[in-house]
Coordinates of C-alpha atoms in Angstrom, one line a residue:
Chain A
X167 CA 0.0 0.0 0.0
X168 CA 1.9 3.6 -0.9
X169 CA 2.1 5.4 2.1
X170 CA -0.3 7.9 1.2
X171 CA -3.3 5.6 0.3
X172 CA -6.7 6.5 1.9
X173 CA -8.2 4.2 0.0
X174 CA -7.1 0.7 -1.5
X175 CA -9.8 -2.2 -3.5
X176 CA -8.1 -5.3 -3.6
X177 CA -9.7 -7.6 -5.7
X178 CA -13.2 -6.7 -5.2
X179 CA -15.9 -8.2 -6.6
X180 CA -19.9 -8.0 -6.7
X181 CA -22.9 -10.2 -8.1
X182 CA -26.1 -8.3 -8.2
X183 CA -29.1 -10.6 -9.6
X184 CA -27.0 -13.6 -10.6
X185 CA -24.7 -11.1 -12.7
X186 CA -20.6 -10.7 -12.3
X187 CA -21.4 -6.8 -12.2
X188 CA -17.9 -5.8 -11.0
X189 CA -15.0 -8.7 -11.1
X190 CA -10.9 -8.4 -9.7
X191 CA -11.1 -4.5 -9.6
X192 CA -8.2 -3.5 -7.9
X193 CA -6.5 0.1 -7.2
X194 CA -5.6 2.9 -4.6
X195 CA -6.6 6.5 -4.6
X196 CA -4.4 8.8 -2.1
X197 CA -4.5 12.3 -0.5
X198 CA -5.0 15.3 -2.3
X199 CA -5.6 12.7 -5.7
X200 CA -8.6 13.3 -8.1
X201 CA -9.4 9.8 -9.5
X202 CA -11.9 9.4 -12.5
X203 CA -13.7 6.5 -12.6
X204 CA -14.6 6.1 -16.2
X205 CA -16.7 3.6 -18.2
X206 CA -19.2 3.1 -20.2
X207 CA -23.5 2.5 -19.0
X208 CA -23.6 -0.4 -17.6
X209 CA -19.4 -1.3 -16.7
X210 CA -20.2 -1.6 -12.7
X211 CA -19.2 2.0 -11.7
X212 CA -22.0 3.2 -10.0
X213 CA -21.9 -0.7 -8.1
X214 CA -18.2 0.3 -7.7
X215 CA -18.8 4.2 -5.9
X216 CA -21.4 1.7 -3.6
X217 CA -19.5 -0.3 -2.3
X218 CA -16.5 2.1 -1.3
X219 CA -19.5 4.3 0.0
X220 CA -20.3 1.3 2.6
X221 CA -23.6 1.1 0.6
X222 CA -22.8 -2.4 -0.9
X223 CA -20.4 -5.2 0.7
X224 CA -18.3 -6.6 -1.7
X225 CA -19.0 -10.4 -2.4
X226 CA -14.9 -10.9 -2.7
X227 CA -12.2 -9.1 -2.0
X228 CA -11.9 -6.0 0.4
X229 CA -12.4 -2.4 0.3
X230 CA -10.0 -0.5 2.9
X231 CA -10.2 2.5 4.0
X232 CA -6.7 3.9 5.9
X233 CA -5.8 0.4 6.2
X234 CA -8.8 -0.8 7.7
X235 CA -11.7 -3.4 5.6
X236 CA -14.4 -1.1 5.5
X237 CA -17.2 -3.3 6.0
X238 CA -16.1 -4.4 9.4
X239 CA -15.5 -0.8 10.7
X240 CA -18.4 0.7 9.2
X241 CA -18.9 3.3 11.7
X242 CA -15.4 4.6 11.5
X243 CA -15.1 4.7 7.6
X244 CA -18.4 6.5 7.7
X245 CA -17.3 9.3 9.2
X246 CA -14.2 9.5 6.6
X247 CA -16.4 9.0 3.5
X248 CA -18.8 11.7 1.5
X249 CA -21.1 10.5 -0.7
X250 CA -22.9 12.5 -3.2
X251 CA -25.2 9.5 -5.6
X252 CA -26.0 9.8 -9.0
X253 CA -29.3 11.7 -8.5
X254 CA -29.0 14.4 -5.7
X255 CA -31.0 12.6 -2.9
X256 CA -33.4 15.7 -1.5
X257 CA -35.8 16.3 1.0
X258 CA -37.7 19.4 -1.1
X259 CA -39.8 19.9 1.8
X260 CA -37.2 21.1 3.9
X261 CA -35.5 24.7 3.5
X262 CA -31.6 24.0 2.5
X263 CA -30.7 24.8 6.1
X264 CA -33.4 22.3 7.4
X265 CA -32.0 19.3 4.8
X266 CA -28.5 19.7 5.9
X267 CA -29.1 20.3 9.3
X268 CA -30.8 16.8 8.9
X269 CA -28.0 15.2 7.3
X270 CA -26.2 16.1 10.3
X271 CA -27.7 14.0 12.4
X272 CA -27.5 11.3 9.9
X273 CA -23.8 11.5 10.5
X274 CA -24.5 11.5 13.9
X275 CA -22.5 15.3 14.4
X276 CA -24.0 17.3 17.8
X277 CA -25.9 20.4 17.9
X278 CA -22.8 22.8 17.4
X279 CA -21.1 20.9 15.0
X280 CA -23.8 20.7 13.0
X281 CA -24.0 24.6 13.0
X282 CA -20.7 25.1 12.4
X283 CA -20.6 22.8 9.5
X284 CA -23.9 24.1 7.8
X285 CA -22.3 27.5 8.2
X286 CA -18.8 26.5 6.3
X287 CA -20.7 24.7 3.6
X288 CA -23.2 27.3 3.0
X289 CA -20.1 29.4 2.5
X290 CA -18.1 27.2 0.3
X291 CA -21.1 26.1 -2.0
X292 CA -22.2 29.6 -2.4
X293 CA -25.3 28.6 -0.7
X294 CA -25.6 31.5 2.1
X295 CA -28.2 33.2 0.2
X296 CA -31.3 30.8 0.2
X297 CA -30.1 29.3 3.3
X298 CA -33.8 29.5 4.0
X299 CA -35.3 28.6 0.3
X300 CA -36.8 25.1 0.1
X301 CA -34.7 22.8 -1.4
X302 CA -37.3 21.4 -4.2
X303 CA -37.4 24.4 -5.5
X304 CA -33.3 24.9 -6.1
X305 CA -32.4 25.0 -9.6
X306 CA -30.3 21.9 -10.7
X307 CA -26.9 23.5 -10.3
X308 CA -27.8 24.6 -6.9
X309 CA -29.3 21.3 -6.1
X310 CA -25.8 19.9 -7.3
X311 CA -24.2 22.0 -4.8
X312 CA -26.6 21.4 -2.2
X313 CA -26.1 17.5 -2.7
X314 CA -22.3 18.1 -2.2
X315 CA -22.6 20.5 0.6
X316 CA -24.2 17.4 2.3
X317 CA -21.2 14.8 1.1
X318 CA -18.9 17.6 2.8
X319 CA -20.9 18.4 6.0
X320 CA -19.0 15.7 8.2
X321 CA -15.5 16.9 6.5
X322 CA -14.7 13.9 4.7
X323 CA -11.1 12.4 4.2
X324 CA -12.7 10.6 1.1
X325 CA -15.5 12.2 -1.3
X326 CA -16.9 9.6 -3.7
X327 CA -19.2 11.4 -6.3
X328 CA -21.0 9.9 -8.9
X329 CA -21.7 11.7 -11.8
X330 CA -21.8 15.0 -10.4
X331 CA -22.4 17.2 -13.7
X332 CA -25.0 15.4 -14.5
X333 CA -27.6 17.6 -16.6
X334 CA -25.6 20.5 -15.5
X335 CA -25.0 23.6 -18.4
X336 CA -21.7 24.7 -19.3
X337 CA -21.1 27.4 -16.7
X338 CA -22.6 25.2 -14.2
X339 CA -20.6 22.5 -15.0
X340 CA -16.9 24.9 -14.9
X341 CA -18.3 26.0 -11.9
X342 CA -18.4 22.5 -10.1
X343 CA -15.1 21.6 -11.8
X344 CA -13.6 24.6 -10.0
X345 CA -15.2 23.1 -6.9
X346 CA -14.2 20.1 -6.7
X347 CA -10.4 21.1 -7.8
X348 CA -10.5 23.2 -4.6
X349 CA -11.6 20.4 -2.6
X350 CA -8.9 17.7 -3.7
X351 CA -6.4 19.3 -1.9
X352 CA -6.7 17.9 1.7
X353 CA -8.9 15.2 1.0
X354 CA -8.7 12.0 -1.8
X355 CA -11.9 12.7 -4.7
X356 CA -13.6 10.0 -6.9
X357 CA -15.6 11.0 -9.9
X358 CA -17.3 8.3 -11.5
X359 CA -18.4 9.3 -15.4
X360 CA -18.8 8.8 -18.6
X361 CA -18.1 12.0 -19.8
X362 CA -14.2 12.1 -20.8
X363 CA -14.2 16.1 -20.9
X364 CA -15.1 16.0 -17.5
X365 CA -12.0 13.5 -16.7
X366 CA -9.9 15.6 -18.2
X367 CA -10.8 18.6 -16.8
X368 CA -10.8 17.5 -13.1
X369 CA -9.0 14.4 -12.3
X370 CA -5.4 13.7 -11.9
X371 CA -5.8 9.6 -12.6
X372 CA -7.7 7.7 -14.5
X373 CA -9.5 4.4 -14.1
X374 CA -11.5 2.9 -16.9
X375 CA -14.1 -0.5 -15.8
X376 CA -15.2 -2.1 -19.1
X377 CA -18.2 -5.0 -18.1
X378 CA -16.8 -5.1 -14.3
X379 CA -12.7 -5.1 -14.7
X380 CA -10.3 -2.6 -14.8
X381 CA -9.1 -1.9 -18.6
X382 CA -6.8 1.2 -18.2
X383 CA -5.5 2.7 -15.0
X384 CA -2.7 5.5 -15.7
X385 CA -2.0 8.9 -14.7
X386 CA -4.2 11.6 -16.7
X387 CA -0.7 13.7 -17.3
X388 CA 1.7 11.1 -18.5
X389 CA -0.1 9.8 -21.5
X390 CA -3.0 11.5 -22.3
X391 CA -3.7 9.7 -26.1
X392 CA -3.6 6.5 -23.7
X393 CA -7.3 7.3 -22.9
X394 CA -8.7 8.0 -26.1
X395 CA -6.8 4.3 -26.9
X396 CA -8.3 2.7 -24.1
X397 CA -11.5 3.6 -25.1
X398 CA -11.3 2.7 -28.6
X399 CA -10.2 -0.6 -27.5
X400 CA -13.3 -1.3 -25.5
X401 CA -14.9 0.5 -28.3
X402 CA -13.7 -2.4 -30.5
X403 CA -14.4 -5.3 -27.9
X404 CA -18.0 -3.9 -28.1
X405 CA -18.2 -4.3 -31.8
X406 CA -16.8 -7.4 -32.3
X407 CA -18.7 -8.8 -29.4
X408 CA -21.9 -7.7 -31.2
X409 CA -20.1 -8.9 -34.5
Chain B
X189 CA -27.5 13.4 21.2
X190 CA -29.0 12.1 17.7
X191 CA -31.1 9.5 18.9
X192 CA -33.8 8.5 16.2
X193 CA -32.7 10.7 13.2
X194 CA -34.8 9.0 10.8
X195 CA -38.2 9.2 12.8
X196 CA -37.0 13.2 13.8
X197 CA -36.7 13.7 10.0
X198 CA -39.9 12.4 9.1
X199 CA -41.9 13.5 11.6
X200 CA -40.0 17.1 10.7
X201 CA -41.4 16.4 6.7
X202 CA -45.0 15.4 8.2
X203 CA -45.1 18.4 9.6
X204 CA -44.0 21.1 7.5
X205 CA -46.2 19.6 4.9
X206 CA -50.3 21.0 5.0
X207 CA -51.1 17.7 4.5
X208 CA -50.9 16.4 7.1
X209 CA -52.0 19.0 8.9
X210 CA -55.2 19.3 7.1
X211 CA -55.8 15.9 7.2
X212 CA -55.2 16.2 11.1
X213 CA -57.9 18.9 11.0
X214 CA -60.8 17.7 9.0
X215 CA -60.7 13.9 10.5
X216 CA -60.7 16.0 14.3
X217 CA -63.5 18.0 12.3
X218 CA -65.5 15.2 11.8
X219 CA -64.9 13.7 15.0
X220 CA -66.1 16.6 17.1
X221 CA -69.2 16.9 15.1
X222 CA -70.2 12.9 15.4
X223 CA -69.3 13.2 18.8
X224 CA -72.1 15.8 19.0
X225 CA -74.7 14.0 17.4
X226 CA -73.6 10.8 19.4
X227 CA -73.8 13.3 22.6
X228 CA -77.6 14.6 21.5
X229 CA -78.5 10.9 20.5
X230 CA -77.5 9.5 24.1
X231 CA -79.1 12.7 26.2
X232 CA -82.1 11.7 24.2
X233 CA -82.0 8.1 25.1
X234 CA -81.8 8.9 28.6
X235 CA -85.6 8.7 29.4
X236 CA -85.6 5.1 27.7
X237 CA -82.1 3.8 30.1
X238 CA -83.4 5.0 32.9
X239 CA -86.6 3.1 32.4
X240 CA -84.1 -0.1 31.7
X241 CA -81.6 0.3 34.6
X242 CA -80.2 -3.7 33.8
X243 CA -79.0 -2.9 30.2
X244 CA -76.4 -0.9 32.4
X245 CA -75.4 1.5 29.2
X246 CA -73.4 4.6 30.0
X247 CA -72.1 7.5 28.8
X248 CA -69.0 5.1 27.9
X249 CA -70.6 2.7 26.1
X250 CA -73.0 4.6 24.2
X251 CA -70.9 8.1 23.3
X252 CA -67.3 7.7 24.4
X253 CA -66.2 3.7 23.4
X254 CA -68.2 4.4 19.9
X255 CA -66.5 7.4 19.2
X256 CA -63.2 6.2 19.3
X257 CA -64.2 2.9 17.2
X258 CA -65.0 6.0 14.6
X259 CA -61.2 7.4 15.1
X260 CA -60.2 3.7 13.9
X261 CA -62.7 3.0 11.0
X262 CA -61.4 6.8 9.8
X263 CA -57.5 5.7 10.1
X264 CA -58.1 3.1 7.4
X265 CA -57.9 6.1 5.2
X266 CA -55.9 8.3 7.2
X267 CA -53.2 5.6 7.7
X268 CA -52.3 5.0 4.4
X269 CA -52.2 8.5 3.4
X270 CA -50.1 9.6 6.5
X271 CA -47.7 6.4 5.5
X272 CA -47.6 6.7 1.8
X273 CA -44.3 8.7 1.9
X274 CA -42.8 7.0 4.2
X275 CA -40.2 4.5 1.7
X276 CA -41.9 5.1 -1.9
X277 CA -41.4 8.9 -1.3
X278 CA -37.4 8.5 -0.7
X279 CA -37.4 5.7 -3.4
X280 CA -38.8 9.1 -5.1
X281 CA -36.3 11.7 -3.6
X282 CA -33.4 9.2 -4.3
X283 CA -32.9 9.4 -0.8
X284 CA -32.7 5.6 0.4
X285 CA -28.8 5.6 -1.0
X286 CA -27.8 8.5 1.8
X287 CA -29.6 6.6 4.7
X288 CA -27.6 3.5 3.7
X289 CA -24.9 5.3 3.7
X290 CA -25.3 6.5 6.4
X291 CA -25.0 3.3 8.2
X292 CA -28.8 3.0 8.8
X293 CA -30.0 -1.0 8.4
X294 CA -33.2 -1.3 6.4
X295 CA -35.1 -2.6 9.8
X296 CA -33.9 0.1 11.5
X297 CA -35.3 2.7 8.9
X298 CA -38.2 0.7 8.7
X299 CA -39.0 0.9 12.8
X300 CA -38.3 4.8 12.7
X301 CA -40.5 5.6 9.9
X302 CA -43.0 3.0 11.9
X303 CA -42.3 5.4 15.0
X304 CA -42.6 9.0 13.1
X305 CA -46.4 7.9 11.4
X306 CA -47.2 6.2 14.7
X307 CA -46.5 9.3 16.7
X308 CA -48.7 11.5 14.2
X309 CA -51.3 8.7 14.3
X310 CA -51.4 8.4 18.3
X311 CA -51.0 12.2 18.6
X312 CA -54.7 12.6 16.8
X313 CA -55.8 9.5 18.6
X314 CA -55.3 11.6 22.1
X315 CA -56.8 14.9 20.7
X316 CA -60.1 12.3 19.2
X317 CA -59.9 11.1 22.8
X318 CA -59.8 14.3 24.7
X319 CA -63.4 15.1 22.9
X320 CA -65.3 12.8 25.0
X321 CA -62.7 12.9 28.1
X322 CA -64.1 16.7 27.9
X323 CA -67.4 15.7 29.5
X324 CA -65.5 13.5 32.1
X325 CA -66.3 15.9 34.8
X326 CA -70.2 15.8 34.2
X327 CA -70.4 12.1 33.7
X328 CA -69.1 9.2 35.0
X329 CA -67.2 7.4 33.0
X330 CA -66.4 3.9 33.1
X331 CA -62.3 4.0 33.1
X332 CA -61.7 0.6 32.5
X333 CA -63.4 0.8 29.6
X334 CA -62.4 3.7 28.2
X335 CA -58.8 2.7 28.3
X336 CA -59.2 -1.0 27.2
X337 CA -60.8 1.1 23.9
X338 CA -57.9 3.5 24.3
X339 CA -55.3 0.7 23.8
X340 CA -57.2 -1.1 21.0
X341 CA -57.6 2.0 19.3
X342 CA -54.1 2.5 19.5
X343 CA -52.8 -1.0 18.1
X344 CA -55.3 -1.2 15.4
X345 CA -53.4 2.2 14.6
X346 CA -50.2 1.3 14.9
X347 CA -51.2 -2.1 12.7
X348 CA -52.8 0.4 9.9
X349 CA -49.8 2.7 10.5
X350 CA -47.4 -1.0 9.8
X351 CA -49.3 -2.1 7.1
X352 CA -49.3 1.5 5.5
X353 CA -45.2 1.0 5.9
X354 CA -45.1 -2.3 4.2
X355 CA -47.2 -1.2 1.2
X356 CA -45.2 1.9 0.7
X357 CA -42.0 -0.2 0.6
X358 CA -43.3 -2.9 -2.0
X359 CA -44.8 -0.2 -4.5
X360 CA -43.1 2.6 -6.5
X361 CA -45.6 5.3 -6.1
X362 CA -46.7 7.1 -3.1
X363 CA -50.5 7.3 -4.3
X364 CA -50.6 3.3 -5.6
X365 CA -49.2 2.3 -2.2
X366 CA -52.0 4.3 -0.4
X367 CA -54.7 2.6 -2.5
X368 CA -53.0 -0.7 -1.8
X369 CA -52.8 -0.4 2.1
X370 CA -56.1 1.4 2.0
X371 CA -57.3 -1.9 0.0
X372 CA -55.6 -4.3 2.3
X373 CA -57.7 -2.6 5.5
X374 CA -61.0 -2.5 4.3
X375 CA -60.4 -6.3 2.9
X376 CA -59.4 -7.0 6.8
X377 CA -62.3 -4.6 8.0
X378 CA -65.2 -6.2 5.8
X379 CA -63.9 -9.9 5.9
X380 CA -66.7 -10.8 8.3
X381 CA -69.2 -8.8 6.7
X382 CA -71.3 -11.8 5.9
X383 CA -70.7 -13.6 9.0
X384 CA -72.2 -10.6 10.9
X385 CA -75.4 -9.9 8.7
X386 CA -76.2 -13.9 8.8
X387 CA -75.0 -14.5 12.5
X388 CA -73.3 -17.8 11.4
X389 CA -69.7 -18.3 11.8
X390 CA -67.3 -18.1 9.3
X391 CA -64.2 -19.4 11.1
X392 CA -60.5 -18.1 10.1
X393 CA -62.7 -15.6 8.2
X394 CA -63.7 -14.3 11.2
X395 CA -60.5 -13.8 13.1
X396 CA -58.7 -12.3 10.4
X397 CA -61.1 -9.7 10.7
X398 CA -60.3 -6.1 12.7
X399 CA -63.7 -5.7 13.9
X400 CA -63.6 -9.1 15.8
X401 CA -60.8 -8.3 17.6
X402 CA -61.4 -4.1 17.6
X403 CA -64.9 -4.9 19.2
X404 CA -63.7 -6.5 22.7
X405 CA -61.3 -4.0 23.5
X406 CA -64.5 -1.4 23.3
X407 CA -66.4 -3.3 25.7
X408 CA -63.8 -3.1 27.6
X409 CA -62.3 -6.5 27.5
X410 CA -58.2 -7.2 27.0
X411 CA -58.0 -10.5 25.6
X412 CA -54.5 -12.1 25.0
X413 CA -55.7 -13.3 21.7
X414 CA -56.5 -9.8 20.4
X415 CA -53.3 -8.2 21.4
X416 CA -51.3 -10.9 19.9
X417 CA -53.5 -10.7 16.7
X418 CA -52.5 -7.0 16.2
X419 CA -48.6 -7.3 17.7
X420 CA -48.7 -9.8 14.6
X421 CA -50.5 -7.5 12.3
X422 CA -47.8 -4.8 13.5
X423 CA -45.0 -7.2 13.4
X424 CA -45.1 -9.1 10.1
X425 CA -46.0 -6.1 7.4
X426 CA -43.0 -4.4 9.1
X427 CA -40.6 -7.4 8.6
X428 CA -41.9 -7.7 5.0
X429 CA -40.7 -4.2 4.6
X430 CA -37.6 -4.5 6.2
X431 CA -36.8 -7.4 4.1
X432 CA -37.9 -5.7 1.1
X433 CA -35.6 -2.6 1.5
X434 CA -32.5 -5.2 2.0
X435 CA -32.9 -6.8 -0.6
X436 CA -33.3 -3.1 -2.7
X437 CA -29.9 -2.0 -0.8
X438 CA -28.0 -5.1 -2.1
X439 CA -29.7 -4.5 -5.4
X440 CA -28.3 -1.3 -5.4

């Protein structure tokens, strides 16, 4: 394990309804490392961000989080992992204030954490200003932001997003890559998408899953026609498959 | 302390929502005014019971045990609707992922939605119950009964309330899971319909029924069999559901 490792998969595997979804996926992600989890619909990422969320237990292998298996210290890793899923999970009921200040106590923070924490992330997200709107009726960048002030509130050591710029519009979308470049500094980020733009824009490394296994892993800087390869490759797989 | 953070929240979303509070308005509405005409019914009566001092009928059997058997034939409807949200409105809000992440287990999300909708549902069942208790001081009621109706009322609400959770965990949409669980307790309400308009008996028909067990605890008689009928009314939809949200978490 390199010595900066907050996270390591070693051999992990999954089945979800009778199907290999993810198979032997293996790799590390350390501090201040933005790590893009890349693959096409259907290549086991989303099952992937689960399980090092402590959504999922892998069926083989192990997921370790500074060292330790992660699904036998559950309540430790979850205060060291944000989580922000696919589609921004919201309460529109609740003002913004209100649906982090429930996601507090989720994460099991007291009274004046809580405060504290809303405070920062309201800050940071740009969210100050409708602290006190309801948070169904955000627009969808703001929900965006909402979604990750949440996978912050607890001050993660890992934040594990999937798909954040989903639907978002171009400013929008520079505006969370901005974001999440600021974050990455202190803490280890993983981006799952399918959107290589968005890869290269924000992330350092590069892992690409192709139906469950890991096809490429490689730094973004050091070879950057390596990806578009990669891709053509599994490009090719697909169509001689369907050949 | 964060004791109960899923219950908080969705008592919190009950709350803010007009909904509920409506719905908590126009069922104490109706109450209050059926407890009047049940009040001006039984002052009416009162030449004929105290011409027929061995039917031994009181202001507890005829106005205060009746009106509380209303409170639970109205919570077949106001269950499901108060329970609807409770798992196919996160399924919704994409919301289940963050409480598994957040270490919850299904049971234990299940048992603290169970809790939140039980608290609503109890809370209206003490303001129903204050109506008649309002009159305590002028009559004289009969205690034993009025709490032996008390606590049936309150575990044919809290089975309602369960079976409202279970529905809203099997089916996608809040509205189709309150039509289901609405279905489900009027099926368990009316299953002995025709055993009581022909007076035979109809066997397990009859005590799958709610009235058969609903009706002893408003005469003021706690049987073992009836409590154990609804702790397994409360008990097995809530398992169901629990099961059913595993196996959606390992689904993923």
């Amino acid at each position: 394990m390199p010595p900066s490792s907050i996270l390591q998969l070693e051999h992990v595997g999954r089945r979800l309804a009778g199907r290999e979804v993810v198979r032997d996926v293996t790799f590390n992600v350390a501090r201040g490392e933005v790590l893009g989890l890349l693959g096409v619909n259907g290549a086991g990422k989303s099952t992937t961000l689960a399980m090092i969320a402590g959504v999922l237990a892998p069926d083989a292998g192990a997921v370790k989080l500074n060292g330790l298996i992660l699904h036998e210290h559950l309540a430790t890793a979850r205060t060291c992992i944000g989580y922000l899923p696919e589609n921004v999970p919201l309460w529109p009921e609740l003002t913004v204030r209100e649906y982090l200040d429930a996601c507090g106590r989720l994460h099991r923070m007291d009274r004046a954490a809580r405060k504290r924490a809303i405070d920062r992330e309201l800050l940071r997200l740009d969210l100050s200003g409708m602290a006190n709107r309801l948070s169904g009726q955000l627009s969808l960048g703001q929900k965006r932001r909402l979604g990750l002030a949440q996978a912050l509130l607890h001050d993660p050591e890992l934040l594990v997003l999937d798909e954040p710029g989903n639907g978002l519009d171009p400013v929008q979308t520079a505006q969370l890559r901005e974001l999440i470049q600021g974050l990455s500094d202190t803490r280890a980020t993983i981006i799952s998408t399918h959107v290589l733009s968005e890869v290269e824009a924000m992330c350092d490394r590069v892992v690409i899953l192709h139906e469950g296994r890991v096809r490429f892993d490689a730094q973004l800087a050091a070879d950057r026609g390596a990806l578009d390869r990669a891709f053509l490759a599994i490009a090719r797989d697909k169509t001689e498959i369907a050949a | 302390m964060n004791v109960l953070p899923v219950a908080r929240l969705d008592l919190k979303r009950l709350f803010v929502r007009p909904f509920a509070w409506a719905l908590g308005a126009i069922a104490l509405g109706l109450l209050a005014w059926l407890f009047l005409l049940d009040l001006n019914a039984f002052l009416a009566a009162q030449p004929k019971l105290a011409a027929a001092p061995e039917a031994n009928l009181g202001y507890t059997d005829l106005v205060a045990a009746p009106h509380l058997l209303t409170f639970v034939q109205l919570s077949l409807l106001l269950a499901p609707l108060i329970t609807m949200h409770a798992i196919a409105g996160e399924r919704r809000a994409h919301t289940l992922p963050l409480l598994f992440a957040a270490g919850l287990s299904p049971a234990r999300i299940v048992l603290e939605k169970f809790l939140a909708s039980l608290v609503f549902l109890w809370l209206l069942l003490i303001l129903a119950a204050l109506i008649p208790l309002s009159l305590a001081h002028a009559t004289s009621p009969d205690w034993g009964q009025f709490c032996a109706a008390l606590l049936g009322s309150a575990l044919c609400v809290a089975a309602l309330s369960a079976i409202g959770i279970a529905c809203s965990a099997f089916v996608s949409h809040p509205a189709l899971a309150a039509m289901a669980a609405l279905l489900i307790a009027l099926v368990l309400g009316i299953l002995d319909a025709g055993s009581r308009m022909t007076g035979a008996h109809a066997g397990w028909l009859d005590y799958l029924a709610l009235s058969t067990h609903i009706t002893p605890f408003m005469h003021g008689l706690v049987r073992s069999v009836d409590v154990i009928y609804f702790l397994l009314l409360i008990v097995l939809p809530l398992s169901f559901a629990a099961r059913r949200l595993a196996a959606e978490k390992v689904r993923g």
